[in-house]
GROMACS .gro file of N, CA and C in nm:
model
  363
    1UNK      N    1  10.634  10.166  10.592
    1UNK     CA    2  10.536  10.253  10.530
    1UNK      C    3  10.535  10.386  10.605
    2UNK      N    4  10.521  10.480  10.529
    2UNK     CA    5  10.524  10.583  10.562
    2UNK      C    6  10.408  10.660  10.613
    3UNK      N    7  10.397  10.763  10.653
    3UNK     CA    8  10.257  10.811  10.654
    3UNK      C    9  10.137  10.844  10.587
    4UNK      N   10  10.227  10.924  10.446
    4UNK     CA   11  10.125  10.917  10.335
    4UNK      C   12  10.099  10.791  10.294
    5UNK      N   13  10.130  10.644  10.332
    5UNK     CA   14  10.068  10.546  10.277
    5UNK      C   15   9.979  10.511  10.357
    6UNK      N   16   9.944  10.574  10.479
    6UNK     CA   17   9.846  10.489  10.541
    6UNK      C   18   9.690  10.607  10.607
    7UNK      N   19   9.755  10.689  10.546
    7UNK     CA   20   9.676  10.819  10.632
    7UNK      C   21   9.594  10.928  10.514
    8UNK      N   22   9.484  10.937  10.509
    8UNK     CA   23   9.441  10.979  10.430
    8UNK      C   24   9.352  11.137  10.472
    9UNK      N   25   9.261  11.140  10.425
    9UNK     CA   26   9.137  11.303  10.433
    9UNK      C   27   9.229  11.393  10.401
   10UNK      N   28   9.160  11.553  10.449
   10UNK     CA   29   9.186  11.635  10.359
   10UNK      C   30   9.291  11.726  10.440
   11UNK      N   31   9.348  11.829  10.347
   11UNK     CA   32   9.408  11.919  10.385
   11UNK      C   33   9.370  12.033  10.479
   12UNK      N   34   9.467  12.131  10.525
   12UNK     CA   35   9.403  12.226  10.619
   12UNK      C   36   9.284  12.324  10.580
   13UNK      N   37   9.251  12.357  10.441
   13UNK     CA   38   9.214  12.458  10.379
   13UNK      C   39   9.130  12.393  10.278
   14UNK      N   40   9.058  12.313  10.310
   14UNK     CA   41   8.980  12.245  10.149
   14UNK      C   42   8.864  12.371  10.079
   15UNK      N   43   8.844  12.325   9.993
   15UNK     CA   44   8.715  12.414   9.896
   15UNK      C   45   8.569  12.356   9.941
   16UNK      N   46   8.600  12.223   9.991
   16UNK     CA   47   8.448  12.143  10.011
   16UNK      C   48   8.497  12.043  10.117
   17UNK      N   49   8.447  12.092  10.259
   17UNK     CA   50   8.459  12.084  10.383
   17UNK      C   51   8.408  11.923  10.379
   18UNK      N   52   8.477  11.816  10.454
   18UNK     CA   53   8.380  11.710  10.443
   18UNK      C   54   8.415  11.671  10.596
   19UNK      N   55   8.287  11.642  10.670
   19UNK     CA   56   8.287  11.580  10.840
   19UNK      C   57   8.182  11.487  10.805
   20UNK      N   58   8.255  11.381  10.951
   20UNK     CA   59   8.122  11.318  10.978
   20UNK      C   60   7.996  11.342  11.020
   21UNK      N   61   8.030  11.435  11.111
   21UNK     CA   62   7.936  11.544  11.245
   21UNK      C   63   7.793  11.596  11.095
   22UNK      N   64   7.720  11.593  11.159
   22UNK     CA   65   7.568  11.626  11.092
   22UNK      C   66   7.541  11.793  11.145
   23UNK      N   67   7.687  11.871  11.211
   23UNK     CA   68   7.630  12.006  11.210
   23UNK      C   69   7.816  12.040  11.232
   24UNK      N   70   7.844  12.178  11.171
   24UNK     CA   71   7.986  12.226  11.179
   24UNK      C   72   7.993  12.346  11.301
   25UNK      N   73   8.012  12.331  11.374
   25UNK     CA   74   8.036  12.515  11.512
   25UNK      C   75   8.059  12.613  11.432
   26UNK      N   76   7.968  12.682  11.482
   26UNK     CA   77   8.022  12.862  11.430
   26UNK      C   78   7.932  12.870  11.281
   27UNK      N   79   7.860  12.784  11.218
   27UNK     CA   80   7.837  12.735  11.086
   27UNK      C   81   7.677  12.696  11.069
   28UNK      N   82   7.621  12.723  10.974
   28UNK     CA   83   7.452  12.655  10.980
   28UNK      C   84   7.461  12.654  10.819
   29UNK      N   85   7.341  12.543  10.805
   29UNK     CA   86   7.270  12.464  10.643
   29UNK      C   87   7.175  12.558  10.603
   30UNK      N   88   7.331  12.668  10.503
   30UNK     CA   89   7.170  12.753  10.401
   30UNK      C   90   7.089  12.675  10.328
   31UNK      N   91   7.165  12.571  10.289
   31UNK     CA   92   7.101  12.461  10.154
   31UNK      C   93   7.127  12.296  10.121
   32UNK      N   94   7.053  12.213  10.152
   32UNK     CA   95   7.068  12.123  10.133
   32UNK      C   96   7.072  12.100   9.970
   33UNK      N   97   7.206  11.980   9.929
   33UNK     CA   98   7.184  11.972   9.788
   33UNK      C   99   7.150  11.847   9.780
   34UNK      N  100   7.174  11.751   9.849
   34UNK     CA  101   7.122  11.599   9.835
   34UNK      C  102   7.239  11.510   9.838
   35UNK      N  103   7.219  11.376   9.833
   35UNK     CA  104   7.331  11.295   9.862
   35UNK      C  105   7.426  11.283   9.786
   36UNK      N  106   7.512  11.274   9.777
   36UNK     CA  107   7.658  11.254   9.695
   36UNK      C  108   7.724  11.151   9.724
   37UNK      N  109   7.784  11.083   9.619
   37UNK     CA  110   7.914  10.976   9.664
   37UNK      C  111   7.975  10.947   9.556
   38UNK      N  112   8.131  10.854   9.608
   38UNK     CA  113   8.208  10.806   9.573
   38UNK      C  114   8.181  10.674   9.545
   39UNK      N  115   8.230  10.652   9.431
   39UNK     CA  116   8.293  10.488   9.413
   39UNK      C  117   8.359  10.428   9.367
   40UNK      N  118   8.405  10.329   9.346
   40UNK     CA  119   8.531  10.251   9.305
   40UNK      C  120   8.564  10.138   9.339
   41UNK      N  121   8.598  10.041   9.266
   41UNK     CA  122   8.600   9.896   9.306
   41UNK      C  123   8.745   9.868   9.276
   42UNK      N  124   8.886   9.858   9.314
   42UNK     CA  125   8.998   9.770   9.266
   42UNK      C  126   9.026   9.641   9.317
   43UNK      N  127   9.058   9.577   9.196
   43UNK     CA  128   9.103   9.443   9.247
   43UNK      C  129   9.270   9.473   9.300
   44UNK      N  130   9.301   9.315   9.319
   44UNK     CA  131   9.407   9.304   9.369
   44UNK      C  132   9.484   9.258   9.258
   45UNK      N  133   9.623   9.295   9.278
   45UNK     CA  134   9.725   9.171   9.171
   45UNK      C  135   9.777   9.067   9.249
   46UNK      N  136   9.790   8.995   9.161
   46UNK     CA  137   9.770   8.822   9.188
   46UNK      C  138   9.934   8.806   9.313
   47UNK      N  139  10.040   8.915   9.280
   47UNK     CA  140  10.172   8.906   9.376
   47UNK      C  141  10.125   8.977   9.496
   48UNK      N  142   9.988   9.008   9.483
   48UNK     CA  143   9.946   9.113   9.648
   48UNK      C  144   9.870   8.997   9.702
   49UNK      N  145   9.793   8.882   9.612
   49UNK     CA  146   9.720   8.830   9.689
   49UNK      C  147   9.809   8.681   9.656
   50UNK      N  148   9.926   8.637   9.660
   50UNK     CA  149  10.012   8.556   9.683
   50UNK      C  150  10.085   8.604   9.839
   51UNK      N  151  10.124   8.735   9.820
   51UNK     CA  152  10.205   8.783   9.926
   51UNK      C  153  10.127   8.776  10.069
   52UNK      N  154   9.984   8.812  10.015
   52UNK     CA  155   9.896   8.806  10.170
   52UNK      C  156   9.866   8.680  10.224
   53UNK      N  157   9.824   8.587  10.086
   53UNK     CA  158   9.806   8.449  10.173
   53UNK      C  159   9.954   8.396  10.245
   54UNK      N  160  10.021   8.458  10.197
   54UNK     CA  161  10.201   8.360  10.277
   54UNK      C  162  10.135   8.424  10.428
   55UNK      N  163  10.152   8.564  10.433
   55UNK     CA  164  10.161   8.645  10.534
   55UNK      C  165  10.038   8.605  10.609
   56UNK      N  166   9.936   8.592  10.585
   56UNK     CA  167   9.842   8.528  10.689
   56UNK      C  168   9.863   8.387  10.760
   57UNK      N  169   9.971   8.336  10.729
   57UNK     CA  170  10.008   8.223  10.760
   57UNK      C  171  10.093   8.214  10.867
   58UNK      N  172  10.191   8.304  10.853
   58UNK     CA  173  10.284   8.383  10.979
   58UNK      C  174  10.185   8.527  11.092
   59UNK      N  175  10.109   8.527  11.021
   59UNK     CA  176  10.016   8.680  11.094
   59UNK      C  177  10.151   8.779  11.071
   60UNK      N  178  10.063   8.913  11.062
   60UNK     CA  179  10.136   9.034  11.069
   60UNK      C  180  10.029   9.098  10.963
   61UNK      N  181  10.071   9.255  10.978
   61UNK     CA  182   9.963   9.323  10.880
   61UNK      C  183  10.008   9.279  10.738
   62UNK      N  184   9.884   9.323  10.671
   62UNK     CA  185   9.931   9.293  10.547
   62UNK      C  186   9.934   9.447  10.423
   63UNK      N  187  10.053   9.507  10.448
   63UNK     CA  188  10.073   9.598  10.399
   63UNK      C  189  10.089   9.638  10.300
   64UNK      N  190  10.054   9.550  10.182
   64UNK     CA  191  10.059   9.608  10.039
   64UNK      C  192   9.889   9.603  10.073
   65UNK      N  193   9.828   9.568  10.081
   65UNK     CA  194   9.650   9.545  10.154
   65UNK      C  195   9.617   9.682  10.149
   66UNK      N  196   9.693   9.726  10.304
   66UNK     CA  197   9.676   9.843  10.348
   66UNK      C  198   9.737   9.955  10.255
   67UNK      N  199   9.774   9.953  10.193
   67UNK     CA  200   9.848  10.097  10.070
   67UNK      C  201   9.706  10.070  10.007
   68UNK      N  202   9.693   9.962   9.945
   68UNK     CA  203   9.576   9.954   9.869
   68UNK      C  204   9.491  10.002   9.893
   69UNK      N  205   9.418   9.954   9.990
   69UNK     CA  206   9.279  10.014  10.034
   69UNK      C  207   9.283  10.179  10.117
   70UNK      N  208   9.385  10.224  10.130
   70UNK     CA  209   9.393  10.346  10.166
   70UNK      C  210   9.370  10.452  10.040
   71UNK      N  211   9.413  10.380   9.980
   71UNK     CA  212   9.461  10.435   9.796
   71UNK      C  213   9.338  10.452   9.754
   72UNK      N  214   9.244  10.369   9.754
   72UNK     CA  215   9.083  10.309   9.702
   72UNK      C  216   9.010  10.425   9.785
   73UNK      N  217   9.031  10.421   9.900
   73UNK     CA  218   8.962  10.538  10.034
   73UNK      C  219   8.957  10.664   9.979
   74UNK      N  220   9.117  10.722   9.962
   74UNK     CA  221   9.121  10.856   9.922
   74UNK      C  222   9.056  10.872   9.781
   75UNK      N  223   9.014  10.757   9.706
   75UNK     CA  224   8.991  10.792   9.548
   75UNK      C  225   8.818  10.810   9.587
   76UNK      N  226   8.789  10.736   9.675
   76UNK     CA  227   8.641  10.725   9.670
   76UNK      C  228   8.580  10.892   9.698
   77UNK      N  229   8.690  10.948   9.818
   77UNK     CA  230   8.658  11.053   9.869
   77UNK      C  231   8.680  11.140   9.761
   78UNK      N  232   8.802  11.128   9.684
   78UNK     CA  233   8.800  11.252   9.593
   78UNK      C  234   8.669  11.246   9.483
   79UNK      N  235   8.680  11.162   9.446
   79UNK     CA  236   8.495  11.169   9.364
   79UNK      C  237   8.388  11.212   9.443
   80UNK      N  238   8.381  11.166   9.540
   80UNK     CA  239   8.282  11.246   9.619
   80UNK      C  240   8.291  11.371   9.646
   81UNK      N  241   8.423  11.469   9.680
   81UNK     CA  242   8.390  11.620   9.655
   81UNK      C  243   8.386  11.673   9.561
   82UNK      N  244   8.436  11.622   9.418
   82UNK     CA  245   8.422  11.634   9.278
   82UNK      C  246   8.267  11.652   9.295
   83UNK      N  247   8.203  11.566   9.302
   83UNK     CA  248   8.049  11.538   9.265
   83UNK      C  249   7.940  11.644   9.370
   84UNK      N  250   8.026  11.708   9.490
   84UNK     CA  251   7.958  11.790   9.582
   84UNK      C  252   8.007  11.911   9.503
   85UNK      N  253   8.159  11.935   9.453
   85UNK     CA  254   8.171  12.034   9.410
   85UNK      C  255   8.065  12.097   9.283
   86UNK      N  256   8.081  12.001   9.201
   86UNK     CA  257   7.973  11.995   9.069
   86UNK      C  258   7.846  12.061   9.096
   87UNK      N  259   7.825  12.058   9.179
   87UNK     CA  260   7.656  12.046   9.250
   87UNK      C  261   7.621  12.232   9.319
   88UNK      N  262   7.795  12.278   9.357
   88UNK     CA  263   7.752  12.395   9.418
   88UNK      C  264   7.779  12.409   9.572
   89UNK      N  265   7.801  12.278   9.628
   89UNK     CA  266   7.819  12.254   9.781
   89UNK      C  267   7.953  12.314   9.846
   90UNK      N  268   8.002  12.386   9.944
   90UNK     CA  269   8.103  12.426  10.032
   90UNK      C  270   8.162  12.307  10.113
   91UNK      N  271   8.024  12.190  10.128
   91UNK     CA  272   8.057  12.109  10.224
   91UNK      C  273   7.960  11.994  10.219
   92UNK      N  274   8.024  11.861  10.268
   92UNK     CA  275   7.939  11.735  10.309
   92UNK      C  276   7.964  11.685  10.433
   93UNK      N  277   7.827  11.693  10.498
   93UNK     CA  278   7.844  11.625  10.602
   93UNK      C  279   7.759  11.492  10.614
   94UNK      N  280   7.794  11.443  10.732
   94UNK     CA  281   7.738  11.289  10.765
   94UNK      C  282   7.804  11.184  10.678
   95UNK      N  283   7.949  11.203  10.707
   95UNK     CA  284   8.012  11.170  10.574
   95UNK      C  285   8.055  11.018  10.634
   96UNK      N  286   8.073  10.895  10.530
   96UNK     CA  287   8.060  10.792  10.617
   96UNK      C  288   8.105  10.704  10.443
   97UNK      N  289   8.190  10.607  10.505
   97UNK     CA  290   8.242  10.503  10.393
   97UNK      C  291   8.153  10.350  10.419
   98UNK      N  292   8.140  10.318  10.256
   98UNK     CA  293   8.108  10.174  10.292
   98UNK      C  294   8.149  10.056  10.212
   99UNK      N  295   8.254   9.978  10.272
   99UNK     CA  296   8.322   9.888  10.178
   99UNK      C  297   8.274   9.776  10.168
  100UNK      N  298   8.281   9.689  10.062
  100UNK     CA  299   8.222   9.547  10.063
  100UNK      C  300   8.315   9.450   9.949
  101UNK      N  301   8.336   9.393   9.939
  101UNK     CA  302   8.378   9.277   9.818
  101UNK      C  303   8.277   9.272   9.687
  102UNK      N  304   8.325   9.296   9.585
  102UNK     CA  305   8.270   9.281   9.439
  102UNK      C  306   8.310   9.134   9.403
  103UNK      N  307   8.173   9.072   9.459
  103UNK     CA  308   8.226   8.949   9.362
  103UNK      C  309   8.349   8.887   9.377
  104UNK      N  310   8.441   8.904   9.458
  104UNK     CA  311   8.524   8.822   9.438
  104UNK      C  312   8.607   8.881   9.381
  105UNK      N  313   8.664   8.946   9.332
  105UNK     CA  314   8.652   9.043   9.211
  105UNK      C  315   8.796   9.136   9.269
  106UNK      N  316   8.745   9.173   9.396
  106UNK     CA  317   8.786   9.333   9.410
  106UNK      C  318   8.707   9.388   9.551
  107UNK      N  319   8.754   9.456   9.564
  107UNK     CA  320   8.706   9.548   9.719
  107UNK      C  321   8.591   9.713   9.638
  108UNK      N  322   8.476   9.694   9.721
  108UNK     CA  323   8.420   9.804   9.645
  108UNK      C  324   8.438   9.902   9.812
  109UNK      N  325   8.441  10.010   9.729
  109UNK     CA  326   8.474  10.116   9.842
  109UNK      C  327   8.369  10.216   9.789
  110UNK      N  328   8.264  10.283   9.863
  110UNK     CA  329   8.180  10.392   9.853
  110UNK      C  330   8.165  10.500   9.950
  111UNK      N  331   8.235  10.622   9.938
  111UNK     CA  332   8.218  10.737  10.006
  111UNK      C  333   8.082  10.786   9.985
  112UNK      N  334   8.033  10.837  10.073
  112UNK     CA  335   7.896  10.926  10.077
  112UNK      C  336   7.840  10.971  10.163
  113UNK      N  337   7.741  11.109  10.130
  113UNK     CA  338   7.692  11.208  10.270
  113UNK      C  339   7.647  11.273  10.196
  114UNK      N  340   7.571  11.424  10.269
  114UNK     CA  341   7.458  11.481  10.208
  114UNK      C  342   7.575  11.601  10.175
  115UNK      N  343   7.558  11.696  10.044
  115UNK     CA  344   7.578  11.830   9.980
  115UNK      C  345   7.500  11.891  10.046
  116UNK      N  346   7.568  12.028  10.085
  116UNK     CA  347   7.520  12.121  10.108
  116UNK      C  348   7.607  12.273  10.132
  117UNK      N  349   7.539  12.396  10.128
  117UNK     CA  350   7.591  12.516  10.149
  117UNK      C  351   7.612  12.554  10.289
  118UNK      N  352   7.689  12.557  10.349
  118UNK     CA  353   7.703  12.622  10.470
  118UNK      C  354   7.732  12.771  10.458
  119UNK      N  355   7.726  12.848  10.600
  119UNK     CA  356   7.692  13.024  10.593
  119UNK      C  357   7.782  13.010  10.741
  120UNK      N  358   7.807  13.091  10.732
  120UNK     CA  359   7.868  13.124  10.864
  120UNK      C  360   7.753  13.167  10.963
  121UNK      N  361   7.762  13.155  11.087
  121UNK     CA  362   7.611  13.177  11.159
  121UNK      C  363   7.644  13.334  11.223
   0.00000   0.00000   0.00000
């Protein structure tokens, strides 16, 4: 696997800044817009979750897993600056993922953090 399969966030130059950090240097909150997020739930196919149970049996990562859920990561995030962009925001901070299992189902993945305008200080 390569790098783009396992490595995700944003480019050098985004339109809508996203950190974890709850304040940016050099930077201050003209405007809070309110919370924003991502979501998305994919399941698995049945040859990813054949291939993982072999492979948990021998141990080792399980790398169609990991494409997956990296894949799910970056989608969650891109809805989430979609939805900051929508709104008017430069930037989200306190930015923070939260994954869980749907049922059985599928992996739910939720990006989210607060919108807001930043100003240069």
């Amino acid at each position: 696997m390569g790098l783009e399969d396992y490595g995700g966030g944003q480019g050098p130059e985004p339109d809508v800044l996203v950190v974890t950090a709850n304040d940016v240097p050099g930077r201050r909150v003209e405007r809070v817009l309110g919370e924003v997020f991502g979501l998305t739930v994919r399941s698995r196919h049945l040859g990813s979750q054949i291939g993982a149970g072999l492979k948990s049996v021998i141990g080792g990562e399980l790398k169609g897993l990991t494409k997956t859920l990296v894949q799910t990561r970056n989608q969650a995030m891109e809805r989430l600056v979609e939805q900051a962009r929508a709104r008017g925001a430069n930037a989200v901070v306190a930015f923070r993922f939260d994954v869980t299992e749907a049922a059985d189902l599928g992996t739910e993945v939720c990006a989210y953090g607060t919108a807001v305008v930043l100003a240069r200080e």
